Amino acid sequence: MENCLFCRIIAGEIPSSKVYEDEHVFAFRDIDPQAPTHILIVPKAHCDSVMDASAETVGHMADAAKLLAVREGLNEKGFRLVINTGDEGGQSVKHLHLHLLGGRSMQWPPG
Ligand code: DGP
C-alpha cells in the first residue's frame, strides 16, 4: 500500500533490522525497543488492523512469533505478544503488527 510505513519496510524502501521473513510475514526489530528483545511481526499483505485480518493471517503471525521467541531464547522465561488496535489501543502505525517483547519482567496491567 502506497505511503504505508510498514509496506515500505517490507519492500526494502526503508531500511530495517530484519530478523525473519517467509511467504506470509516479515519481522524486524522495533526502532524504539521497550524490552531487550522487541520485534515487530507484520503480514506482507496490508491490512490496517486485526479487525481486518483473517484467522490465517493472525495464525501466521503467531507461528512466526513462537519461532522467534525460541530463536531469541525467550521461551524458557516467557515473553509477551501484543497487538495494539485503534487509537485507545495505542496503535500508531496502521498496518497490523504483532509486538514480541521479552528479556525482562513484564508489568500488569499495562499503562
Ligand atoms: P504501535 O504503537 O503498536 O502502532 O507500534 C508501532 C511500533 O512501530 C512502535 O513500537 C515503533 C515502531 N516503529 C515506528 N516507526 C518505525 C520504523 O521506521 N522502523 C522500525 N523498525 N520501527 C518503527
PDB file of C-alpha atoms and ligand atoms in Angstrom:
ATOM      1  CA  MET A   1       0.000   0.000   0.000  1.00  0.00           C
ATOM      2  CA  GLU A   2       1.408   3.330  -1.084  1.00  0.00           C
ATOM      3  CA  ASN A   3       2.763   5.511   1.723  1.00  0.00           C
ATOM      4  CA  CYS A   4       2.312   2.822   4.374  1.00  0.00           C
ATOM      5  CA  LEU A   5       5.450   2.801   6.544  1.00  0.00           C
ATOM      6  CA  PHE A   6       5.481  -0.958   7.130  1.00  0.00           C
ATOM      7  CA  CYS A   7       4.682  -1.749   3.472  1.00  0.00           C
ATOM      8  CA  ARG A   8       7.713   0.362   2.567  1.00  0.00           C
ATOM      9  CA  ILE A   9       9.864  -1.500   5.125  1.00  0.00           C
ATOM     10  CA  ILE A  10       8.697  -4.859   3.716  1.00  0.00           C
ATOM     11  CA  ALA A  11       9.541  -3.633   0.189  1.00  0.00           C
ATOM     12  CA  GLY A  12      13.032  -2.623   1.337  1.00  0.00           C
ATOM     13  CA  GLU A  13      12.428   1.055   0.546  1.00  0.00           C
ATOM     14  CA  ILE A  14      13.067   1.928   4.195  1.00  0.00           C
ATOM     15  CA  PRO A  15      15.875   0.067   5.986  1.00  0.00           C
ATOM     16  CA  SER A  16      15.108  -2.167   8.963  1.00  0.00           C
ATOM     17  CA  SER A  17      16.820  -4.752  11.138  1.00  0.00           C
ATOM     18  CA  LYS A  18      15.134  -7.773   9.604  1.00  0.00           C
ATOM     19  CA  VAL A  19      15.133 -10.917  11.743  1.00  0.00           C
ATOM     20  CA  TYR A  20      12.751 -13.170   9.795  1.00  0.00           C
ATOM     21  CA  GLU A  21      10.821 -13.403   6.540  1.00  0.00           C
ATOM     22  CA  ASP A  22       8.654 -16.026   4.908  1.00  0.00           C
ATOM     23  CA  GLU A  23       5.866 -16.146   2.337  1.00  0.00           C
ATOM     24  CA  HIS A  24       3.357 -14.525   4.686  1.00  0.00           C
ATOM     25  CA  VAL A  25       5.162 -12.353   7.235  1.00  0.00           C
ATOM     26  CA  PHE A  26       8.134 -10.029   7.703  1.00  0.00           C
ATOM     27  CA  ALA A  27       9.741  -9.373  11.108  1.00  0.00           C
ATOM     28  CA  PHE A  28      12.163  -6.664  12.205  1.00  0.00           C
ATOM     29  CA  ARG A  29      13.435  -5.020  15.377  1.00  0.00           C
ATOM     30  CA  ASP A  30      11.398  -2.119  16.760  1.00  0.00           C
ATOM     31  CA  ILE A  31      13.099   1.253  16.322  1.00  0.00           C
ATOM     32  CA  ASP A  32      12.140   2.221  19.910  1.00  0.00           C
ATOM     33  CA  PRO A  33      12.592  -1.008  21.892  1.00  0.00           C
ATOM     34  CA  GLN A  34      10.563  -1.365  25.103  1.00  0.00           C
ATOM     35  CA  ALA A  35      12.424  -4.517  26.196  1.00  0.00           C
ATOM     36  CA  PRO A  36      15.801  -6.155  25.466  1.00  0.00           C
ATOM     37  CA  THR A  37      14.023  -8.079  22.686  1.00  0.00           C
ATOM     38  CA  HIS A  38      11.348  -6.107  20.835  1.00  0.00           C
ATOM     39  CA  ILE A  39      10.410  -7.443  17.423  1.00  0.00           C
ATOM     40  CA  LEU A  40       7.514  -6.452  15.161  1.00  0.00           C
ATOM     41  CA  ILE A  41       5.903  -9.222  13.088  1.00  0.00           C
ATOM     42  CA  VAL A  42       3.830  -7.878  10.209  1.00  0.00           C
ATOM     43  CA  PRO A  43       1.785  -9.550   7.466  1.00  0.00           C
ATOM     44  CA  LYS A  44       3.133  -8.929   3.964  1.00  0.00           C
ATOM     45  CA  ALA A  45      -0.394  -8.294   2.670  1.00  0.00           C
ATOM     46  CA  HIS A  46      -1.501  -4.939   4.024  1.00  0.00           C
ATOM     47  CA  CYS A  47      -4.355  -4.772   6.468  1.00  0.00           C
ATOM     48  CA  ASP A  48      -4.983  -1.826   8.752  1.00  0.00           C
ATOM     49  CA  SER A  49      -5.586  -3.701  11.987  1.00  0.00           C
ATOM     50  CA  VAL A  50      -6.529  -7.052  13.470  1.00  0.00           C
ATOM     51  CA  MET A  51     -10.166  -6.120  12.741  1.00  0.00           C
ATOM     52  CA  ASP A  52      -9.417  -6.595   9.007  1.00  0.00           C
ATOM     53  CA  ALA A  53      -7.286  -9.727   9.368  1.00  0.00           C
ATOM     54  CA  SER A  54      -8.204 -13.342   8.684  1.00  0.00           C
ATOM     55  CA  ALA A  55      -7.587 -16.135  11.169  1.00  0.00           C
ATOM     56  CA  GLU A  56      -4.930 -17.444   8.777  1.00  0.00           C
ATOM     57  CA  THR A  57      -3.053 -14.140   8.837  1.00  0.00           C
ATOM     58  CA  VAL A  58      -3.130 -13.948  12.633  1.00  0.00           C
ATOM     59  CA  GLY A  59      -2.037 -17.588  12.775  1.00  0.00           C
ATOM     60  CA  HIS A  60       0.951 -16.956  10.514  1.00  0.00           C
ATOM     61  CA  MET A  61       1.988 -14.058  12.747  1.00  0.00           C
ATOM     62  CA  ALA A  62       1.652 -16.204  15.882  1.00  0.00           C
ATOM     63  CA  ASP A  63       3.678 -19.025  14.314  1.00  0.00           C
ATOM     64  CA  ALA A  64       6.471 -16.578  13.448  1.00  0.00           C
ATOM     65  CA  ALA A  65       6.352 -15.145  16.981  1.00  0.00           C
ATOM     66  CA  LYS A  66       6.783 -18.611  18.504  1.00  0.00           C
ATOM     67  CA  LEU A  67       9.694 -19.395  16.196  1.00  0.00           C
ATOM     68  CA  LEU A  68      11.360 -16.073  17.033  1.00  0.00           C
ATOM     69  CA  ALA A  69      10.746 -16.475  20.773  1.00  0.00           C
ATOM     70  CA  VAL A  70      12.682 -19.734  20.645  1.00  0.00           C
ATOM     71  CA  ARG A  71      15.387 -18.228  18.439  1.00  0.00           C
ATOM     72  CA  GLU A  72      15.775 -15.251  20.809  1.00  0.00           C
ATOM     73  CA  GLY A  73      15.961 -17.559  23.844  1.00  0.00           C
ATOM     74  CA  LEU A  74      12.724 -16.263  25.383  1.00  0.00           C
ATOM     75  CA  ASN A  75      10.643 -19.421  25.616  1.00  0.00           C
ATOM     76  CA  GLU A  76      12.041 -20.618  28.969  1.00  0.00           C
ATOM     77  CA  LYS A  77      11.425 -17.438  30.969  1.00  0.00           C
ATOM     78  CA  GLY A  78       8.494 -16.141  28.942  1.00  0.00           C
ATOM     79  CA  PHE A  79       7.606 -13.229  26.744  1.00  0.00           C
ATOM     80  CA  ARG A  80       4.690 -11.013  25.761  1.00  0.00           C
ATOM     81  CA  LEU A  81       2.761 -10.716  22.492  1.00  0.00           C
ATOM     82  CA  VAL A  82       0.780  -7.506  21.910  1.00  0.00           C
ATOM     83  CA  ILE A  83      -1.467  -6.255  19.101  1.00  0.00           C
ATOM     84  CA  ASN A  84      -2.346  -2.625  19.721  1.00  0.00           C
ATOM     85  CA  THR A  85      -5.584  -1.772  17.918  1.00  0.00           C
ATOM     86  CA  GLY A  86      -7.041   1.645  17.217  1.00  0.00           C
ATOM     87  CA  ASP A  87      -6.403   4.944  18.930  1.00  0.00           C
ATOM     88  CA  GLU A  88      -7.262   3.956  22.500  1.00  0.00           C
ATOM     89  CA  GLY A  89      -5.414   0.679  21.972  1.00  0.00           C
ATOM     90  CA  GLY A  90      -2.258   2.652  21.255  1.00  0.00           C
ATOM     91  CA  GLN A  91      -1.879   1.706  17.576  1.00  0.00           C
ATOM     92  CA  SER A  92       0.327   4.329  15.933  1.00  0.00           C
ATOM     93  CA  VAL A  93       1.080   2.524  12.633  1.00  0.00           C
ATOM     94  CA  LYS A  94      -1.997   1.491  10.659  1.00  0.00           C
ATOM     95  CA  HIS A  95      -0.542  -1.748   9.312  1.00  0.00           C
ATOM     96  CA  LEU A  96      -1.298  -4.747  11.519  1.00  0.00           C
ATOM     97  CA  HIS A  97       1.702  -5.773  13.629  1.00  0.00           C
ATOM     98  CA  LEU A  98       2.384  -8.140  16.493  1.00  0.00           C
ATOM     99  CA  HIS A  99       4.875  -6.977  19.127  1.00  0.00           C
ATOM    100  CA  LEU A 100       7.141  -9.702  20.557  1.00  0.00           C
ATOM    101  CA  LEU A 101       8.638  -8.407  23.809  1.00  0.00           C
ATOM    102  CA  GLY A 102      10.989 -10.262  26.127  1.00  0.00           C
ATOM    103  CA  GLY A 103      14.167 -10.258  28.150  1.00  0.00           C
ATOM    104  CA  ARG A 104      12.726  -8.548  31.235  1.00  0.00           C
ATOM    105  CA  SER A 105       9.831  -8.984  33.672  1.00  0.00           C
ATOM    106  CA  MET A 106       6.592  -7.512  32.352  1.00  0.00           C
ATOM    107  CA  GLN A 107       4.133  -5.491  34.426  1.00  0.00           C
ATOM    108  CA  TRP A 108       0.370  -5.985  34.527  1.00  0.00           C
ATOM    109  CA  PRO A 109      -1.863  -4.149  33.889  1.00  0.00           C
ATOM    110  CA  PRO A 110      -0.058  -2.291  31.071  1.00  0.00           C
ATOM    111  CA  GLY A 111      -0.188   1.507  31.141  1.00  0.00           C
TER     112      GLY A 111
HETATM  113  P1  DGP B   1       2.134   0.607  17.686  1.00  0.00           P
HETATM  114  O1  DGP B   1       2.251   1.739  18.638  1.00  0.00           O
HETATM  115  O2  DGP B   1       1.521  -0.639  18.304  1.00  0.00           O
HETATM  116  O3  DGP B   1       1.438   1.018  16.406  1.00  0.00           O
HETATM  117  O4  DGP B   1       3.608   0.198  17.313  1.00  0.00           O
HETATM  118  C1  DGP B   1       4.329   0.779  16.277  1.00  0.00           C
HETATM  119  C2  DGP B   1       5.759   0.480  16.533  1.00  0.00           C
HETATM  120  O5  DGP B   1       6.474   0.733  15.346  1.00  0.00           O
HETATM  121  C3  DGP B   1       6.412   1.328  17.616  1.00  0.00           C
HETATM  122  O6  DGP B   1       6.793   0.491  18.706  1.00  0.00           O
HETATM  123  C4  DGP B   1       7.622   1.956  16.964  1.00  0.00           C
HETATM  124  C5  DGP B   1       7.759   1.161  15.685  1.00  0.00           C
HETATM  125  N1  DGP B   1       8.256   1.942  14.554  1.00  0.00           N
HETATM  126  C6  DGP B   1       7.733   3.101  14.075  1.00  0.00           C
HETATM  127  N2  DGP B   1       8.423   3.507  13.000  1.00  0.00           N
HETATM  128  C7  DGP B   1       9.404   2.579  12.793  1.00  0.00           C
HETATM  129  C8  DGP B   1      10.432   2.454  11.812  1.00  0.00           C
HETATM  130  O7  DGP B   1      10.610   3.268  10.910  1.00  0.00           O
HETATM  131  N3  DGP B   1      11.247   1.359  11.929  1.00  0.00           N
HETATM  132  C9  DGP B   1      11.086   0.438  12.921  1.00  0.00           C
HETATM  133  N4  DGP B   1      11.956  -0.580  12.948  1.00  0.00           N
HETATM  134  N5  DGP B   1      10.116   0.524  13.847  1.00  0.00           N
HETATM  135  C10 DGP B   1       9.280   1.582  13.779  1.00  0.00           C
END
